[in-house]
Short mmCIF file of C-alpha atoms in Angstrom, two decimals:
data_model
loop_
_atom_site.label_atom_id
_atom_site.label_comp_id
_atom_site.label_asym_id
_atom_site.label_seq_id
_atom_site.Cartn_x
_atom_site.Cartn_y
_atom_site.Cartn_z
CA UNK A 1 -53.95 28.21 -16.67
CA UNK A 2 -53.54 25.55 -13.97
CA UNK A 3 -50.53 24.16 -15.84
CA UNK A 4 -48.88 27.57 -15.89
CA UNK A 5 -49.46 28.07 -12.16
CA UNK A 6 -48.09 24.60 -11.46
CA UNK A 7 -44.97 25.43 -13.50
CA UNK A 8 -44.28 28.59 -11.46
CA UNK A 9 -44.75 26.73 -8.15
CA UNK A 10 -42.31 24.01 -9.26
CA UNK A 11 -39.76 26.54 -10.53
CA UNK A 12 -39.87 28.59 -7.32
CA UNK A 13 -39.35 25.48 -5.19
CA UNK A 14 -36.18 24.67 -7.17
CA UNK A 15 -34.82 28.16 -6.50
CA UNK A 16 -35.52 27.66 -2.78
CA UNK A 17 -33.56 24.35 -2.77
CA UNK A 18 -30.44 25.98 -4.22
CA UNK A 19 -29.92 28.03 -1.04
CA UNK A 20 -29.77 24.84 1.06
CA UNK A 21 -26.52 23.82 -0.63
CA UNK A 22 -24.46 26.91 0.23
CA UNK A 23 -20.78 26.35 1.07
CA UNK A 24 -19.71 26.60 4.71
CA UNK A 25 -16.06 27.18 3.98
CA UNK A 26 -13.06 26.34 1.83
CA UNK A 27 -10.20 23.91 2.21
CA UNK A 28 -6.98 24.93 0.46
CA UNK A 29 -4.24 22.39 -0.27
CA UNK A 30 -0.60 23.04 -1.01
CA UNK A 31 2.51 20.92 -1.21
CA UNK A 32 5.67 20.38 -3.13
CA UNK A 33 6.87 17.55 -5.32
CA UNK A 34 10.64 17.29 -5.13
CA UNK A 35 13.24 15.35 -7.01
CA UNK A 36 15.03 12.70 -5.02
CA UNK A 37 17.08 14.60 -2.48
CA UNK A 38 19.25 11.70 -1.24
CA UNK A 39 20.82 8.58 -2.63
CA UNK A 40 19.38 5.46 -0.97
CA UNK A 41 21.84 2.64 -0.35
CA UNK A 42 24.21 4.17 -2.92
CA UNK A 43 21.70 4.59 -5.74
CA UNK A 44 19.62 7.43 -7.12
CA UNK A 45 17.22 4.95 -8.74
CA UNK A 46 14.24 3.44 -6.93
CA UNK A 47 15.63 1.17 -4.25
CA UNK A 48 14.41 -2.37 -3.65
CA UNK A 49 15.61 -3.96 -0.43
CA UNK A 50 15.35 -7.65 0.44
CA UNK A 51 15.23 -8.59 4.12
CA UNK A 52 15.65 -12.30 4.86
CA UNK A 53 14.31 -13.25 8.27
CA UNK A 54 15.83 -16.20 10.11
CA UNK A 55 13.98 -19.50 10.15
CA UNK A 56 12.07 -19.92 13.42
CA UNK A 57 10.28 -22.79 15.12
CA UNK A 58 6.49 -22.98 15.17
CA UNK A 59 6.75 -23.25 18.97
CA UNK A 60 8.07 -19.67 19.09
CA UNK A 61 4.80 -18.49 17.49
CA UNK A 62 2.39 -20.75 19.40
CA UNK A 63 0.12 -17.97 20.73
CA UNK A 64 -1.41 -14.93 19.04
CA UNK A 65 0.93 -11.96 19.33
CA UNK A 66 4.12 -13.93 19.99
CA UNK A 67 7.09 -12.64 18.00
CA UNK A 68 10.33 -14.21 16.78
CA UNK A 69 13.15 -13.77 14.28
CA UNK A 70 13.93 -10.07 14.73
CA UNK A 71 16.11 -8.95 11.82
CA UNK A 72 17.71 -5.52 11.35
CA UNK A 73 17.54 -3.57 8.10
CA UNK A 74 18.64 -0.03 7.27
CA UNK A 75 18.27 2.67 4.68
CA UNK A 76 21.63 4.39 4.29
CA UNK A 77 21.23 7.86 2.81
CA UNK A 78 24.02 9.98 1.37
CA UNK A 79 24.49 12.96 -0.90
CA UNK A 80 21.39 14.54 0.61
CA UNK A 81 20.90 18.06 -0.73
CA UNK A 82 20.08 19.64 2.63
CA UNK A 83 20.20 18.92 6.32
CA UNK A 84 16.73 18.09 7.62
CA UNK A 85 14.88 15.21 9.22
CA UNK A 86 13.84 12.18 7.22
CA UNK A 87 11.65 9.13 7.77
CA UNK A 88 10.71 6.16 5.64
CA UNK A 89 6.93 6.30 5.29
CA UNK A 90 5.64 2.79 4.69
CA UNK A 91 2.70 2.90 2.28
CA UNK A 92 -0.44 1.03 3.34
CA UNK A 93 -1.83 -1.16 0.60
CA UNK A 94 -3.07 -4.66 -0.20
CA UNK A 95 -0.18 -6.35 1.64
CA UNK A 96 -0.99 -4.58 4.93
CA UNK A 97 -3.43 -5.88 7.54
CA UNK A 98 -5.44 -2.71 8.22
CA UNK A 99 -6.38 -3.77 11.75
CA UNK A 100 -2.91 -4.81 12.97
CA UNK A 101 -0.68 -2.67 10.76
CA UNK A 102 1.46 -5.74 10.03
CA UNK A 103 2.41 -7.14 6.64
CA UNK A 104 0.20 -10.00 5.44
CA UNK A 105 1.82 -13.26 4.36
CA UNK A 106 1.56 -13.38 0.55
CA UNK A 107 2.52 -17.05 0.17
CA UNK A 108 -0.49 -19.31 -0.52
CA UNK A 109 -1.09 -21.86 2.21
CA UNK A 110 0.64 -19.54 4.63
CA UNK A 111 1.54 -20.13 8.20
CA UNK A 112 -0.71 -17.78 10.25
CA UNK A 113 2.27 -15.46 10.63
CA UNK A 114 2.55 -11.83 9.62
CA UNK A 115 5.64 -9.63 9.42
CA UNK A 116 5.85 -6.76 11.88
CA UNK A 117 8.11 -3.72 11.39
CA UNK A 118 9.84 -2.13 14.38
CA UNK A 119 11.56 1.25 14.68
CA UNK A 120 15.14 1.77 15.87
CA UNK A 121 13.98 1.61 19.51
CA UNK A 122 12.16 -1.72 18.91
CA UNK A 123 8.76 -0.01 19.02
CA UNK A 124 6.09 -1.35 16.66
CA UNK A 125 5.51 0.64 13.47
CA UNK A 126 1.86 0.34 12.44
CA UNK A 127 2.17 0.35 8.66
CA UNK A 128 -1.53 1.27 8.27
CA UNK A 129 -1.02 4.57 10.10
CA UNK A 130 2.79 4.87 10.33
CA UNK A 131 2.39 5.48 14.05
CA UNK A 132 5.50 4.46 15.94
CA UNK A 133 7.75 5.53 13.09
CA UNK A 134 10.92 7.52 13.87
CA UNK A 135 12.81 10.24 12.05
CA UNK A 136 16.55 10.53 11.59
CA UNK A 137 18.56 13.71 11.26
CA UNK A 138 20.40 14.34 8.02
CA UNK A 139 23.80 15.66 9.06
CA UNK A 140 26.45 16.68 6.54
CA UNK A 141 24.33 15.07 3.81
CA UNK A 142 24.10 11.64 5.47
CA UNK A 143 21.55 9.70 7.53
CA UNK A 144 20.75 6.13 8.48
CA UNK A 145 17.22 4.90 9.09
CA UNK A 146 17.24 1.73 11.18
CA UNK A 147 14.33 -0.71 11.33
CA UNK A 148 13.70 -4.30 12.32
CA UNK A 149 11.33 -6.93 10.92
CA UNK A 150 10.03 -9.93 12.83
CA UNK A 151 7.40 -12.63 12.57
CA UNK A 152 4.27 -12.20 14.66
CA UNK A 153 1.61 -14.88 15.16
CA UNK A 154 -1.60 -13.51 13.65
CA UNK A 155 -3.52 -16.66 14.56
CA UNK A 156 -2.65 -19.54 16.84
CA UNK A 157 -0.85 -21.65 16.32
CA UNK A 158 1.39 -20.48 13.51
CA UNK A 159 2.07 -23.45 11.27
CA UNK A 160 5.11 -24.35 9.22
CA UNK A 161 5.32 -22.61 5.87
CA UNK A 162 7.00 -19.90 3.86
CA UNK A 163 6.30 -16.29 4.85
CA UNK A 164 6.73 -13.52 2.28
CA UNK A 165 5.41 -9.99 1.97
CA UNK A 166 6.40 -6.57 0.71
CA UNK A 167 5.63 -2.94 1.33
CA UNK A 168 6.35 0.20 -0.64
CA UNK A 169 8.00 3.15 1.07
CA UNK A 170 8.67 6.82 0.42
CA UNK A 171 11.23 9.04 2.08
CA UNK A 172 9.57 12.00 3.75
CA UNK A 173 11.67 15.07 4.57
CA UNK A 174 10.76 17.72 7.13
#
């Protein structure tokens, strides 16, 4: 009989625990997956862009945070299906320094330099969070997104060496 009483006590305590896990609310998600709405640099296929930064002296990157070699790059959009605003959202990933938002040098034996992306007003775009990013208006089916890339000394001093990195991007329309 003690075993039967023990069973009922254990079973009733399980029923009591269930009430402690009640939901406090609901989060609903919605979105839309769209086909490509603009051509990028004249192509409807995925676009790969190569930006070649100028060669700079190690003396221009002698202290942490110093920058050099600013180079302009653009995404030219045409045949956009509707007028809206668009931005290039840079995707954080393994090539992004999560604390600085800069692109990490991917060349072994690197030079203590990272690559920093700037918006059209020369403000820093933190690739980890996309803060500092700008939108462009699509007008009559066309838009140009202007950015700059530059070296930034991640450690001092930056030493001579090849600097390479990459980042994926997606166009975001709103």
